[in-house]
PDB file of C-alpha atoms in Angstrom:
ATOM      1  CA  GLU J   1       1.531 -10.453  12.386  1.00  0.00           C
ATOM      2  CA  LYS J   2       3.296  -7.457  13.894  1.00  0.00           C
ATOM      3  CA  ALA J   3       5.074  -6.749  10.606  1.00  0.00           C
ATOM      4  CA  LEU J   4       1.790  -6.818   8.673  1.00  0.00           C
ATOM      5  CA  ARG J   5       0.181  -4.461  11.177  1.00  0.00           C
ATOM      6  CA  GLN J   6       3.099  -2.028  10.848  1.00  0.00           C
ATOM      7  CA  TYR J   7       2.914  -2.314   7.055  1.00  0.00           C
ATOM      8  CA  TRP J   8      -0.815  -1.495   7.199  1.00  0.00           C
ATOM      9  CA  ASN J   9      -0.321   1.447   9.565  1.00  0.00           C
ATOM     10  CA  PHE J  10       2.534   2.826   7.464  1.00  0.00           C
ATOM     11  CA  ALA J  11       0.268   2.768   4.402  1.00  0.00           C
ATOM     12  CA  ALA J  12      -2.293   4.810   6.348  1.00  0.00           C
ATOM     13  CA  TYR J  13       0.467   7.240   7.336  1.00  0.00           C
ATOM     14  CA  ILE J  14       1.526   7.654   3.695  1.00  0.00           C
ATOM     15  CA  ALA J  15      -2.076   8.236   2.629  1.00  0.00           C
ATOM     16  CA  GLY J  16      -2.385  11.032   5.183  1.00  0.00           C
ATOM     17  CA  LEU J  17       0.609  12.927   3.827  1.00  0.00           C
ATOM     18  CA  PRO J  18       0.130  15.860   1.468  1.00  0.00           C
ATOM     19  CA  GLY J  19       0.785  15.032  -2.190  1.00  0.00           C
ATOM     20  CA  ALA J  20       3.909  17.195  -2.304  1.00  0.00           C
ATOM     21  CA  ARG J  21       5.789  15.173   0.335  1.00  0.00           C
ATOM     22  CA  TRP J  22       8.640  13.144  -1.130  1.00  0.00           C
ATOM     23  CA  LEU J  23       7.600   9.872   0.554  1.00  0.00           C
ATOM     24  CA  ARG J  24       4.191   9.912  -1.058  1.00  0.00           C
ATOM     25  CA  ARG J  25       5.719  10.818  -4.431  1.00  0.00           C
ATOM     26  CA  VAL J  26       8.251   7.983  -4.173  1.00  0.00           C
ATOM     27  CA  VAL J  27       5.571   5.397  -3.410  1.00  0.00           C
ATOM     28  CA  ALA J  28       3.472   6.554  -6.375  1.00  0.00           C
ATOM     29  CA  TRP J  29       6.483   6.855  -8.704  1.00  0.00           C
ATOM     30  CA  SER J  30       6.585   4.706 -11.813  1.00  0.00           C
ATOM     31  CA  PRO J  31       9.795   4.532 -13.863  1.00  0.00           C
ATOM     32  CA  VAL J  32       9.713   5.691 -17.461  1.00  0.00           C
ATOM     33  CA  GLY J  33      11.471   4.053 -20.359  1.00  0.00           C
ATOM     34  CA  GLN J  34      12.281   0.528 -21.324  1.00  0.00           C
ATOM     35  CA  MET J  35      11.950  -2.201 -18.717  1.00  0.00           C
ATOM     36  CA  SER J  36      14.511  -4.959 -18.302  1.00  0.00           C
ATOM     37  CA  GLN J  37      13.715  -8.516 -19.274  1.00  0.00           C
ATOM     38  CA  GLY J  38      12.349 -10.980 -16.789  1.00  0.00           C
ATOM     39  CA  ARG J  39       9.699 -11.017 -14.131  1.00  0.00           C
ATOM     40  CA  PRO J  40       8.770  -7.537 -12.878  1.00  0.00           C
ATOM     41  CA  PHE J  41       9.762  -6.711  -9.313  1.00  0.00           C
ATOM     42  CA  ASN J  42       7.002  -6.485  -6.722  1.00  0.00           C
ATOM     43  CA  LYS J  43       6.333  -2.918  -5.725  1.00  0.00           C
ATOM     44  CA  TRP J  44       5.866  -1.919  -2.101  1.00  0.00           C
ATOM     45  CA  HIS J  45       2.137  -1.368  -2.538  1.00  0.00           C
ATOM     46  CA  ASP J  46       1.306  -4.473  -4.626  1.00  0.00           C
ATOM     47  CA  ARG J  47       0.135  -6.443  -1.581  1.00  0.00           C
ATOM     48  CA  LEU J  48      -2.047  -3.542  -0.456  1.00  0.00           C
ATOM     49  CA  GLN J  49      -3.569  -3.091  -3.899  1.00  0.00           C
ATOM     50  CA  CYS J  50      -4.324  -6.808  -4.230  1.00  0.00           C
ATOM     51  CA  PHE J  51      -6.061  -6.815  -0.837  1.00  0.00           C
ATOM     52  CA  CYS J  52      -8.050  -3.672  -1.631  1.00  0.00           C
ATOM     53  CA  ASN J  53      -9.188  -5.152  -4.938  1.00  0.00           C
ATOM     54  CA  GLN J  54     -10.402  -8.323  -3.182  1.00  0.00           C
ATOM     55  CA  ALA J  55     -12.136  -6.294  -0.476  1.00  0.00           C
ATOM     56  CA  GLY J  56     -13.763  -3.979  -3.040  1.00  0.00           C
ATOM     57  CA  LEU J  57     -12.065  -0.870  -1.672  1.00  0.00           C
ATOM     58  CA  GLY J  58     -10.627   0.448  -4.939  1.00  0.00           C
ATOM     59  CA  HIS J  59      -7.204   2.080  -5.042  1.00  0.00           C
ATOM     60  CA  TRP J  60      -5.254   1.543  -1.799  1.00  0.00           C
ATOM     61  CA  LEU J  61      -4.209   5.184  -1.474  1.00  0.00           C
ATOM     62  CA  GLU J  62      -7.795   6.429  -1.614  1.00  0.00           C
ATOM     63  CA  ALA J  63      -8.996   3.634   0.689  1.00  0.00           C
ATOM     64  CA  ALA J  64      -6.300   4.422   3.258  1.00  0.00           C
ATOM     65  CA  SER J  65      -7.346   8.082   3.231  1.00  0.00           C
ATOM     66  CA  ASP J  66     -10.727   7.032   4.646  1.00  0.00           C
ATOM     67  CA  THR J  67      -9.543   6.262   8.185  1.00  0.00           C
ATOM     68  CA  GLY J  68     -12.757   4.586   9.356  1.00  0.00           C
ATOM     69  CA  ALA J  69     -12.986   2.142   6.473  1.00  0.00           C
ATOM     70  CA  TRP J  70      -9.235   1.480   6.580  1.00  0.00           C
ATOM     71  CA  GLU J  71      -9.335   0.542  10.273  1.00  0.00           C
ATOM     72  CA  ALA J  72     -12.443  -1.590   9.746  1.00  0.00           C
ATOM     73  CA  VAL J  73     -10.602  -3.958   7.397  1.00  0.00           C
ATOM     74  CA  SER J  74      -7.212  -3.893   9.112  1.00  0.00           C
ATOM     75  CA  GLU J  75      -7.805  -7.170  10.960  1.00  0.00           C
ATOM     76  CA  ASP J  76      -8.780  -8.877   7.695  1.00  0.00           C
ATOM     77  CA  PHE J  77      -5.484  -7.777   6.167  1.00  0.00           C
ATOM     78  CA  VAL J  78      -3.386  -8.867   9.125  1.00  0.00           C
ATOM     79  CA  SER J  79      -5.115 -12.241   9.463  1.00  0.00           C
ATOM     80  CA  GLY J  80      -5.102 -12.811   5.693  1.00  0.00           C
ATOM     81  CA  SER J  81      -8.777 -13.733   5.669  1.00  0.00           C
ATOM     82  CA  LEU J  82      -9.365 -12.444   2.123  1.00  0.00           C
ATOM     83  CA  ALA J  83      -6.257 -14.093   0.670  1.00  0.00           C
TER      84      ALA J  83
END
């Protein structure tokens, strides 16, 4: 539970950063070119995006920018009630 809460809070921290900061650029980065065979790796934000889609929040980065709405659904994320 503590790890999920930290994960959620870190996503809010990333959303609050200016777009030019390297951390925000790294999280949004998508490699170019040919992908290797096999199952794609899970990205850091896949769990957040899946939750936001189920909750009807849209893209996780935009949802996390709205602090009030982000905090309102934080307990649902941590408890896994929408999963």
